Coordinates of C-alpha atoms in Angstrom, one line a residue:
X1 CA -3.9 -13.5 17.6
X2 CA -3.9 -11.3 14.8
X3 CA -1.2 -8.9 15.1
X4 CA -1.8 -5.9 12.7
X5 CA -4.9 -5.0 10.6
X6 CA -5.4 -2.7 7.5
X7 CA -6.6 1.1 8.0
X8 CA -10.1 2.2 5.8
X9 CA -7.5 3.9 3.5
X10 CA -5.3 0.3 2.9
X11 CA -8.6 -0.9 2.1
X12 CA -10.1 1.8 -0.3
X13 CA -6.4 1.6 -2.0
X14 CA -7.2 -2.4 -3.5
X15 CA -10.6 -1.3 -4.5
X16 CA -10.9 -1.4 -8.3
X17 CA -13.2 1.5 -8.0
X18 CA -14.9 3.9 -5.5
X19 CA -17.5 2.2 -6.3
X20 CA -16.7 -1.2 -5.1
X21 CA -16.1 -0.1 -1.4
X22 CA -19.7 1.2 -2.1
X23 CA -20.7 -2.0 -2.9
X24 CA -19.3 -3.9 -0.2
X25 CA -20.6 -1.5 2.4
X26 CA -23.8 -3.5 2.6
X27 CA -21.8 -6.7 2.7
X28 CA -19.9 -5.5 5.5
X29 CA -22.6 -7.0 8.0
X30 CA -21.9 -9.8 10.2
X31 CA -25.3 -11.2 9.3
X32 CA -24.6 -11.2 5.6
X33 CA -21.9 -13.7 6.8
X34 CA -21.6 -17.5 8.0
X35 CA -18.3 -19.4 9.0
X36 CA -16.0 -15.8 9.6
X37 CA -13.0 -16.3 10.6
X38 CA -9.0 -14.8 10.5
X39 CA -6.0 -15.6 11.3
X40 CA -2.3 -14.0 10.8
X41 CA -2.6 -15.0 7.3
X42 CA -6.2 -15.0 5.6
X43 CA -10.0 -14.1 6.6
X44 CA -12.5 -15.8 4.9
X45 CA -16.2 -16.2 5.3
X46 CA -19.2 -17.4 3.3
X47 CA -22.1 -14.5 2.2
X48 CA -25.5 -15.3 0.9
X49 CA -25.6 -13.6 -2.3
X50 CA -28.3 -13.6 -5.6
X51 CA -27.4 -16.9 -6.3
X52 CA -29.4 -20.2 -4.3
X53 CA -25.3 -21.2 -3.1
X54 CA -23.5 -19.0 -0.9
X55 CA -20.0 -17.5 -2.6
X56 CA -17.2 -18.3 -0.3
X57 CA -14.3 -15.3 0.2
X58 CA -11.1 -15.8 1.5
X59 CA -8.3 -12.9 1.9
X60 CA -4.6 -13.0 2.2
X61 CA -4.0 -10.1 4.0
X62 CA -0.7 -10.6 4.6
X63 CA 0.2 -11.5 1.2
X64 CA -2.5 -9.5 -0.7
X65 CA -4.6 -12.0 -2.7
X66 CA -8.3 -12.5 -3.1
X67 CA -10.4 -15.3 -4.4
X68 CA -14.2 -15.8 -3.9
X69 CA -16.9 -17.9 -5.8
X70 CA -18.7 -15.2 -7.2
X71 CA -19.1 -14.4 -11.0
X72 CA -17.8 -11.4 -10.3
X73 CA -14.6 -10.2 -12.7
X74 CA -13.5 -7.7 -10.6
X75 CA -10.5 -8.0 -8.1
X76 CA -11.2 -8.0 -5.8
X77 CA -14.4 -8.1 -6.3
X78 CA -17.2 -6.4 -3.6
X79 CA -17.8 -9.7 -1.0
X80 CA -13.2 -9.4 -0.5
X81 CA -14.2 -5.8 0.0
X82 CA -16.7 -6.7 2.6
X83 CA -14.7 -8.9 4.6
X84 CA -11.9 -6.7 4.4
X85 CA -14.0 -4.2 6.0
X86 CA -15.5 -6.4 8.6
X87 CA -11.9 -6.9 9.7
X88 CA -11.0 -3.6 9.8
X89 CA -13.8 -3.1 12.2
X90 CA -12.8 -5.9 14.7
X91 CA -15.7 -7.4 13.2
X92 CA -14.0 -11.3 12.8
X93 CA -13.1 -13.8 15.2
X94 CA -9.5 -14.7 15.9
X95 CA -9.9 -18.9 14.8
X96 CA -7.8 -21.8 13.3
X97 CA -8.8 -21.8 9.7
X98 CA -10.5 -24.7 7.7
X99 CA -8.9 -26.9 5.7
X100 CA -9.8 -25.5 2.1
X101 CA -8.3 -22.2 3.4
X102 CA -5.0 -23.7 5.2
X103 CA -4.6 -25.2 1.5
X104 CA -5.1 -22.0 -0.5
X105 CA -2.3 -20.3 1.8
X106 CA 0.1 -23.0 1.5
X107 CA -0.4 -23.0 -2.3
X108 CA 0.2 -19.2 -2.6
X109 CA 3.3 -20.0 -0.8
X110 CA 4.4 -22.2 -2.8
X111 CA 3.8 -20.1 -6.2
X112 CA 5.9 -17.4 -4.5
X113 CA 8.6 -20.1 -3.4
X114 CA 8.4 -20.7 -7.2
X115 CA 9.0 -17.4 -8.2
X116 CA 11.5 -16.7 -5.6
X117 CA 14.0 -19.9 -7.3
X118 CA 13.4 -18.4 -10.2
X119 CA 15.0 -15.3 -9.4
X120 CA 18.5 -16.9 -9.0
X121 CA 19.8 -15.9 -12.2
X122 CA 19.7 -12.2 -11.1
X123 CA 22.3 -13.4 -7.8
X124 CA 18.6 -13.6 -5.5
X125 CA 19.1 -16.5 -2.9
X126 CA 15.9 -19.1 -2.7
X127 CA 16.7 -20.0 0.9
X128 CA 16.8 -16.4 2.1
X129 CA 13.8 -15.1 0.0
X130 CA 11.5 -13.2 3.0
X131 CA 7.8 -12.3 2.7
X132 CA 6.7 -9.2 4.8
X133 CA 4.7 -9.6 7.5
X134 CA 3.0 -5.8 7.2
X135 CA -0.1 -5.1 5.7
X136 CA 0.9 -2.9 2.7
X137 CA -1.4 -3.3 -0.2
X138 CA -0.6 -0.2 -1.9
X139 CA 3.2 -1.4 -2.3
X140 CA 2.8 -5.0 -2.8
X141 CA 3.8 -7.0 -5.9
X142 CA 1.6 -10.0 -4.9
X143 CA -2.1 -9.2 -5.6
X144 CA -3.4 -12.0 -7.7
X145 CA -6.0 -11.6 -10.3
X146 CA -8.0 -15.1 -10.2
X147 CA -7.5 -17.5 -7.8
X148 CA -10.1 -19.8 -7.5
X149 CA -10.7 -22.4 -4.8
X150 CA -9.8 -25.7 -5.9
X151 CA -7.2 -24.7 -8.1
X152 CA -4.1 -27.4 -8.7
X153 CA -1.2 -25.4 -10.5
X154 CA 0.7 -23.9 -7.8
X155 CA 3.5 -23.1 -10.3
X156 CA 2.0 -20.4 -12.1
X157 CA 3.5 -16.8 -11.8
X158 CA 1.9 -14.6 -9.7
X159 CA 0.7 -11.2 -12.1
X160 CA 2.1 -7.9 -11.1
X161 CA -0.6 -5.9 -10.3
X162 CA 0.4 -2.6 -13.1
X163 CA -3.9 -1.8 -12.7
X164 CA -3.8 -1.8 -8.8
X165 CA -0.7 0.3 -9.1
X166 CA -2.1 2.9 -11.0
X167 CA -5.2 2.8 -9.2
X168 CA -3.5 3.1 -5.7
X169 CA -1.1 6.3 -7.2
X170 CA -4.2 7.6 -8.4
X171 CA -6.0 7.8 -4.9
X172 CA -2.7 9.0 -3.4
X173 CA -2.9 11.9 -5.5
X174 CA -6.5 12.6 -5.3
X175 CA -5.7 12.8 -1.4
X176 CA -3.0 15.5 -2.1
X177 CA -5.2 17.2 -4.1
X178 CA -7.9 17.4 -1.4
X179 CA -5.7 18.4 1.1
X180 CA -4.3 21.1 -0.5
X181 CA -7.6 22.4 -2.1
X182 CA -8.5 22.6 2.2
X183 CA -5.3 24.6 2.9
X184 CA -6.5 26.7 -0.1
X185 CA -9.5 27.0 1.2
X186 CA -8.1 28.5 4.8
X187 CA -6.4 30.7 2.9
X188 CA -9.2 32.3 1.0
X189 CA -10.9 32.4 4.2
X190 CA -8.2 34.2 6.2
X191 CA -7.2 37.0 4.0
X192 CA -11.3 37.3 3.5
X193 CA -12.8 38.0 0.4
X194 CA -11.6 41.5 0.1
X195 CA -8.3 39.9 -0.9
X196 CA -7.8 41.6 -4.4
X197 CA -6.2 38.3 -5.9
X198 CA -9.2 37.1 -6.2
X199 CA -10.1 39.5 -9.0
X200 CA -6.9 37.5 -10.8
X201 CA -8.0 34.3 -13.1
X202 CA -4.9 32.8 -12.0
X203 CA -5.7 32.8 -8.6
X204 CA -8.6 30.1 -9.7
X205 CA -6.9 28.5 -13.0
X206 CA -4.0 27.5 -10.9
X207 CA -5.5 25.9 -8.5
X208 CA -7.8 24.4 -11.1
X209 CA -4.6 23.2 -12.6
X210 CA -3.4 21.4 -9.5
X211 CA -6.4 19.8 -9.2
X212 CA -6.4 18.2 -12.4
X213 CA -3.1 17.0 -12.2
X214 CA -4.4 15.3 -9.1
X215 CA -7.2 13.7 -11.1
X216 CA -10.4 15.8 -9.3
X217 CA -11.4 17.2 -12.5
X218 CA -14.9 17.9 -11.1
X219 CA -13.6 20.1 -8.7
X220 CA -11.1 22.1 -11.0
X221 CA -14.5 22.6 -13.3
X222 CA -16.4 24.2 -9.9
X223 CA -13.3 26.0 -9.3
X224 CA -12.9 27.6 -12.9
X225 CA -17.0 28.5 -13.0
X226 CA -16.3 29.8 -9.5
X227 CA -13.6 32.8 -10.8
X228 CA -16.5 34.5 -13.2
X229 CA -18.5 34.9 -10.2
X230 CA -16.4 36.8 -8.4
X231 CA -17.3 40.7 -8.7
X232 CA -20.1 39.3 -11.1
X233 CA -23.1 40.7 -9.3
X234 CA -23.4 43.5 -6.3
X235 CA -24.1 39.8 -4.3
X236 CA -20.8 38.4 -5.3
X237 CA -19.3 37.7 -1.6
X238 CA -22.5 35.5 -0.6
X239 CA -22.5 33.3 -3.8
X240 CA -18.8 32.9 -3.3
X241 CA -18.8 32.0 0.4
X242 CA -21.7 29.8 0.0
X243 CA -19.6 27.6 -3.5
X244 CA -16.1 27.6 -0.7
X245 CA -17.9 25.8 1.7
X246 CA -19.6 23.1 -0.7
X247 CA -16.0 22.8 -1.7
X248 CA -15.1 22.2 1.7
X249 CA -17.4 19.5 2.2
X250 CA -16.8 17.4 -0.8
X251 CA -12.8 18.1 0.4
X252 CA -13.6 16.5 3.4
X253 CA -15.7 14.1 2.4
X254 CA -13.4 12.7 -0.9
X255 CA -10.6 11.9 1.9
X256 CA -13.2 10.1 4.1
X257 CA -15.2 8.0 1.4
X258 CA -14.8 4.2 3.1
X259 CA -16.8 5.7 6.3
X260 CA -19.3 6.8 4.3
X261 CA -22.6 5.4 3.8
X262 CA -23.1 3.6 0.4
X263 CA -24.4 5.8 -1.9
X264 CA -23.3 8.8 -0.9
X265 CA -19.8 7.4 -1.0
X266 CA -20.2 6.6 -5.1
X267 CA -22.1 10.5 -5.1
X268 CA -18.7 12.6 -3.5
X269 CA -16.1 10.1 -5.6
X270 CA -18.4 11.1 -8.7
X271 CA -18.3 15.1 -7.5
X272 CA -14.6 15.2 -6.6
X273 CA -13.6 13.4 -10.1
X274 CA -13.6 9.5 -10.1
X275 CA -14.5 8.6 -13.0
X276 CA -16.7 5.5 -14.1
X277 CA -16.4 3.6 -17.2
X278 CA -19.6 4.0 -19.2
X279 CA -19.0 -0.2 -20.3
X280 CA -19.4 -0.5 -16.7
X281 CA -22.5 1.7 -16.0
X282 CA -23.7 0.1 -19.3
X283 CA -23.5 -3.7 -17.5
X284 CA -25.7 -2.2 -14.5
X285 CA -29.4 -3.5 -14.4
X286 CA -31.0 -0.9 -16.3
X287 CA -34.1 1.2 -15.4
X288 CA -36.8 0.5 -18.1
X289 CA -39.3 3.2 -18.8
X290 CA -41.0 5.2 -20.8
X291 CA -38.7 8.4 -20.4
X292 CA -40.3 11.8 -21.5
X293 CA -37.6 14.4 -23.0
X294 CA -39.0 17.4 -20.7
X295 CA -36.3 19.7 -21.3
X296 CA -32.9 20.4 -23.0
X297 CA -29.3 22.9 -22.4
X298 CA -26.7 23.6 -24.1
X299 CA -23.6 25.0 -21.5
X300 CA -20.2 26.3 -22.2
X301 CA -17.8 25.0 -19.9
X302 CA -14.5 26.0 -20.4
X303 CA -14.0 24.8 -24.1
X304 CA -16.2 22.5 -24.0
X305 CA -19.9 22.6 -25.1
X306 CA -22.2 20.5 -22.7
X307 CA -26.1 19.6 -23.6
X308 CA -28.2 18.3 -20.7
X309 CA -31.2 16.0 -21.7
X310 CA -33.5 15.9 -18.9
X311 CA -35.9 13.0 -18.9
X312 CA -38.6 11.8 -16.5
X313 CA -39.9 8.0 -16.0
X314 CA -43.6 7.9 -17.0
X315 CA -44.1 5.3 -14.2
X316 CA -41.3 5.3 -11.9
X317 CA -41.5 9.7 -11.6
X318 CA -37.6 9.4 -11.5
X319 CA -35.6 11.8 -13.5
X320 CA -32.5 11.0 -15.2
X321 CA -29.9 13.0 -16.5
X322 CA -28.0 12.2 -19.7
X323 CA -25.0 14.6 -21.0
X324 CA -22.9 15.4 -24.4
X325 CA -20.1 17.1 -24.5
X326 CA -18.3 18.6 -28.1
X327 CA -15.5 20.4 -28.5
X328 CA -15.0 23.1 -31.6
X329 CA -16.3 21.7 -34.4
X330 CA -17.5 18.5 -32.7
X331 CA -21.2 17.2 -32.7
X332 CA -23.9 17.1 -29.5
X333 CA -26.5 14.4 -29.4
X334 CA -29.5 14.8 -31.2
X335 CA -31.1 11.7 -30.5
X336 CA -33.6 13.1 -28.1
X337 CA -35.9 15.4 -29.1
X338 CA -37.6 17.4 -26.5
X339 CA -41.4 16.6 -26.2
X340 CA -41.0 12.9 -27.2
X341 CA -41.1 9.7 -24.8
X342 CA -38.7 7.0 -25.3
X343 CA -39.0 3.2 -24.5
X344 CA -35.9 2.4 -23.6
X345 CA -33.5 1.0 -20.3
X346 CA -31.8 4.0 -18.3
X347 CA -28.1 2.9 -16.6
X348 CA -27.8 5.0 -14.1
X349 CA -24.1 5.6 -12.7
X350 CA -23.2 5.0 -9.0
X351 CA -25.2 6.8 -6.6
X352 CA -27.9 8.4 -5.8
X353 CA -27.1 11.1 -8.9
X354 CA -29.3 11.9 -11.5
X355 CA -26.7 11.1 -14.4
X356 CA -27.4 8.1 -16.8
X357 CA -26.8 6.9 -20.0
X358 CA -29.1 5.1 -22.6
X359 CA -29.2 2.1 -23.5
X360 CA -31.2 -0.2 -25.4
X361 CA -34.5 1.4 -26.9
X362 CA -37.7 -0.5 -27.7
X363 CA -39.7 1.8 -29.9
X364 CA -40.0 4.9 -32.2
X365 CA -40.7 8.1 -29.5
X366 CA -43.9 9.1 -28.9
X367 CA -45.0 12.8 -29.4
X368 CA -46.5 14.8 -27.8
X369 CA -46.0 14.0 -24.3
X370 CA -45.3 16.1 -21.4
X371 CA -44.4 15.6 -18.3
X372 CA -46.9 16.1 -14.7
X373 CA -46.3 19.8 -13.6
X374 CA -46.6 20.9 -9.9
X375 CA -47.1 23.9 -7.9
X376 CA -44.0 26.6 -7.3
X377 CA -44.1 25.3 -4.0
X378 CA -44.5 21.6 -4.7
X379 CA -41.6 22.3 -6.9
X380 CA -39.9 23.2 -4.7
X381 CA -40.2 20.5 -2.2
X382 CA -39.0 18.2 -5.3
X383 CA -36.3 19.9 -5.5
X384 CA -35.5 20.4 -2.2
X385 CA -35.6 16.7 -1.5
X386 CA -33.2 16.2 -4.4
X387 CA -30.3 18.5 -2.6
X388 CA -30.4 16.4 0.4
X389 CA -28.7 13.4 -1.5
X390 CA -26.2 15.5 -3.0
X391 CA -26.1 19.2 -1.4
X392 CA -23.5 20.2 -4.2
X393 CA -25.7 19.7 -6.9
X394 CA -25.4 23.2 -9.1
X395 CA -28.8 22.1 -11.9
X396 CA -31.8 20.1 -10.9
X397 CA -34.7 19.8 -13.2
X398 CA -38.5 20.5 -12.3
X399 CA -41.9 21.2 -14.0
X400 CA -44.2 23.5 -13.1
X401 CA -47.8 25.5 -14.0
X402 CA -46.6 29.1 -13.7
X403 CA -46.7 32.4 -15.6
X404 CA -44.0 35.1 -16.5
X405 CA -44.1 37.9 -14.2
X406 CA -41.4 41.2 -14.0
X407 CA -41.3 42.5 -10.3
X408 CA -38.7 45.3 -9.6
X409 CA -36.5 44.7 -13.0
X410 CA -36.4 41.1 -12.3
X411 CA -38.3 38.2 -14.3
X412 CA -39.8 35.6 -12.4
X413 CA -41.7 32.8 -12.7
X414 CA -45.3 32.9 -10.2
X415 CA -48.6 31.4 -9.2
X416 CA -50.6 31.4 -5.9
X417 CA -48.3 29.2 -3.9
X418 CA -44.5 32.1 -4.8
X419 CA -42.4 32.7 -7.3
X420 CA -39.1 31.9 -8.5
X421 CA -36.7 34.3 -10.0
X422 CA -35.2 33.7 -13.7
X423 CA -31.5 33.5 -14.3
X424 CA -30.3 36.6 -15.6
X425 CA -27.9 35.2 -17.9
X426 CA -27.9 38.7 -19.8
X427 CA -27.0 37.2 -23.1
X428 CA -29.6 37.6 -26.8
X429 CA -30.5 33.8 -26.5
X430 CA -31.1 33.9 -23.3
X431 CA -33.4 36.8 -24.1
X432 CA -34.9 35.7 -26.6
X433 CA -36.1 32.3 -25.1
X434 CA -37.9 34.6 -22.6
X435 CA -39.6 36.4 -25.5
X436 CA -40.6 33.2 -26.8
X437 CA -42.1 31.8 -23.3
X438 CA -44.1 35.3 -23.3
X439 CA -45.2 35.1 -26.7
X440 CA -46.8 31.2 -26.5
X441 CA -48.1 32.1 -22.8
X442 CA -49.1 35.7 -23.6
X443 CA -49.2 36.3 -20.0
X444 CA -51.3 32.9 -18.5
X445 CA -50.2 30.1 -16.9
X446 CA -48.1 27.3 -18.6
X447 CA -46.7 24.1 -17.7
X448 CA -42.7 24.9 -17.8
X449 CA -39.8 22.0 -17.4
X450 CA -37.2 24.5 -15.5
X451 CA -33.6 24.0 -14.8
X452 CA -33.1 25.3 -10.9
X453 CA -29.8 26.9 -10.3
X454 CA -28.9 28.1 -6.7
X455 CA -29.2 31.8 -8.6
X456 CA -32.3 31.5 -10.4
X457 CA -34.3 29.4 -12.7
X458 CA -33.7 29.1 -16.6
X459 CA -36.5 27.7 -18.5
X460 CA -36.0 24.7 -21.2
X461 CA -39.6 23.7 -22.3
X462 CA -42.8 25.0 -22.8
X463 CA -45.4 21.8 -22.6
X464 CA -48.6 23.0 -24.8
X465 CA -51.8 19.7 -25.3
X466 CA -50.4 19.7 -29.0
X467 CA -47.0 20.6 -28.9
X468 CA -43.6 21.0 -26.4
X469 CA -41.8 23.8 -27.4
X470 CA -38.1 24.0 -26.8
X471 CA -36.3 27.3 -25.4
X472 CA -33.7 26.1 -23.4
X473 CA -30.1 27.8 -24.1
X474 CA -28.6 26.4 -27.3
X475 CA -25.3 25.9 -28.7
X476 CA -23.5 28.1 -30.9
X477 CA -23.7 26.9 -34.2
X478 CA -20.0 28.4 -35.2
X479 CA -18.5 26.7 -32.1
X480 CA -19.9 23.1 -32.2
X481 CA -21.5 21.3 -35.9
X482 CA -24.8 19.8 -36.5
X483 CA -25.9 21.0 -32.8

């Protein structure tokens, strides 16, 4: 009988990535699975994957150690994961193992006999060398990086595992972070928003601080852009409450990401801060399309300059999102030019989120080309079903056939089916892209690529049958070069 199994958390700490537990979550079905079993030492199991063979997985979770036969370089890689995770959920049978795993235990025993005897020069005894019986991945010195079944040189030293160190200290803070961002958050809620430190940038920056030191960057950014709304607008309280309890939820959620369902997992480890190699996004099977540039904008975020290229799939529908960042002096992308379409292959990153980078492109762009428009309300609905996968999202694109309207002091943006409101952003080039959209439009309906914030919409594009002209918010040429 098995004695003691991992927790979720034992298991998200040996993960390479968020991402990986994401991966496995599909796995983690006995029906993927033939010939699961465990024991006090190992589990192992056979899955079907891509391949015509199945890849067999075995697991020394006593020990720590992985080894499957999948091309995978990762350890351990996502079928490890997904036994692991089968176990935790009293998902295995309690059974003698088979042979080939009886001799993979006995020869990781050996290595650490091995490594044990050579210890003896530092006064270490070989005959009372222990192994722990406890299942404590995030302290263990044992977690191989590639066995492979079959192997025959048991007297190889076992690697110390400096990346799964890192890794597991890295999740450990993240988890501190999120728990104190929630006590935070019970704080800001019990003295109410009344409380006049609020009104203090260090009430924000230092808790923007903590949270970078506990690698959620994300969330330090949402935090920062949260302080200038404060006392911003005679709304202020409402936009506040509303940003506290998205960063309740994606609290709650980062500390709970190996019960969550697949992609939404790889979406909250993305929104709280994990970040994702772009070599690894960039070995993802692309998305190939004919993407049309609908709409450009340049942000300042802190003291960094952001530009968001907003492309749409010709055939698929799908946008994607692709970013630059500069800092003073630095350069933004100026590869895609709004109005254009692009053959190339999108590589999305984990989850269902819009961002992606580009990869390899086929073809000169094609101008002009705009993207379909909808309805106000048909927009709406897109964008509407966009928030469901990721409630926190803050910019969404959409295009629609509207006209510029002014009811009450406000500009919006109307046809037959509503309106939407325009971002009062209140600064000249912000201005003066609305003079521009009136000026082309002179009062009819255009097709418009829109970004929708949850305070109003700021348009980017204006798609004419000859032309796309861009109006989105640009960079300022004395803080970033060649923007």
């Amino acid at each position: 009988m098995v004695t003691s199994r991992w927790s979720i958390e034992q298991v998200e700490s040996v993960a390479p990535s968020a991402a990986a537990v994401t991966a496995a979550q599909p796995l983690a079905s006995p029906s993927r699975w033939t010939g699961l079993g465990a024991d006090n030492a190992a589990l192992w199991g056979s899955c079907q994957g891509s391949g015509s063979e199945p890849y067999d997985t075995m697991v020394d979770h006593q020990h720590v150690g992985f080894t499957c036969t999948c091309p995978s370089r990762k350890t351990p890689c996502k079928h490890a994961l997904a036994l692991l995770l089968l176990w935790v959920r009293d998902q295995v049978v309690d059974t003698p193992p088979p042979a080939h795993v009886s001799t993979w235990i006995d020869r990781r025993s050996a290595r650490r006999t091995t490594a044990s005897r050579s210890t003896d020069g530092d006064g270490a005894s070989s005959d009372t060398a222990s192994e722990s019986t406890a299942p404590e991945p995030a302290a263990s010195e044992t977690v191989e990086a590639g066995d492979a079944i079959g192997e025959s040189d048991p007297t190889q030293p076992v690697p110390q595992p400096d990346r799964n160190t890192a890794r597991n200290d890295r999740v450990e803070r993240m988890h501190g972070g999120l728990s104190e961002l929630d006590r935070w958050l019970d704080d800001r809620i019990r003295t109410g928003l009344a409380d006049p430190s609020l009104a203090r940038y260090a009430t924000w920056d230092d808790l923007a601080a903590r949270l970078v030191d506990a690698q959620a960057g994300s969330l330090a950014n949402r935090i920062r852009r949260l302080a200038g709304l404060v006392g911003a607008s005679p709304g202020w309280h409402d936009e506040v409450l509303a940003e506290l309890g998205l960063l309740h939820l994606l609290s709650q959620a980062g500390r709970h990401l190996g019960s969550l369902p697949g992609p939404l997992a790889d979406a909250v480890a993305t929104s709280v801060g994990w970040q994702v190699k772009q070599a690894d996004v960039l070995a993802g099977v692309p998305d190939t399309d004919h993407w049309i540039v609908a709409g450009r904008s340049d942000v300042r975020e802190d003291r960094i300059e952001v530009r968001r290229h907003w492309l749409r799939g010709t055939s698929s529908g799908r946008w994607a999102l692709c970013l630059s960042f500069a800092a003073y002096q630095q350069s933004l992308d100026a590869s895609l030019m709004v109005g254009t379409s692009v053959h190339a292959d999108i590589h999305r990153y984990p989850g269902p989120a819009l961002r992606s980078l580009v990869g390899a492109r086929y073809a000169l762009p094609v101008e002009p080309v705009s993207p379909p428009s909808h309805t106000i309300a048909e927009g709406c609905d897109e964008v509407g079903s966009m928030l469901v996968s990721e409630p926190w999202l803050d910019r969404l694109p959409v295009t629609i056939r509207a006209r510029l309207a002014r009811s009450g002091g406000v500009w919006a943006l109307a046809d037959a089916t509503g309106s939407l409101p325009v971002l009062d952003a209140g600064t000249r080039q912000f201005d003066a892209g609305l003079a521009m959209l009136l000026a082309v439009s002179e009062g009819r309906e255009v097709d418009l690529t829109v970004e929708w914030t949850p305070h109003g919409v700021v348009p980017l594009s204006i798609h004419l049958p000859d032309r796309t002209v861009d109006i989105g918010p640009r960079a300022n040429t004395s803080f970033v070069s060649a923007a």
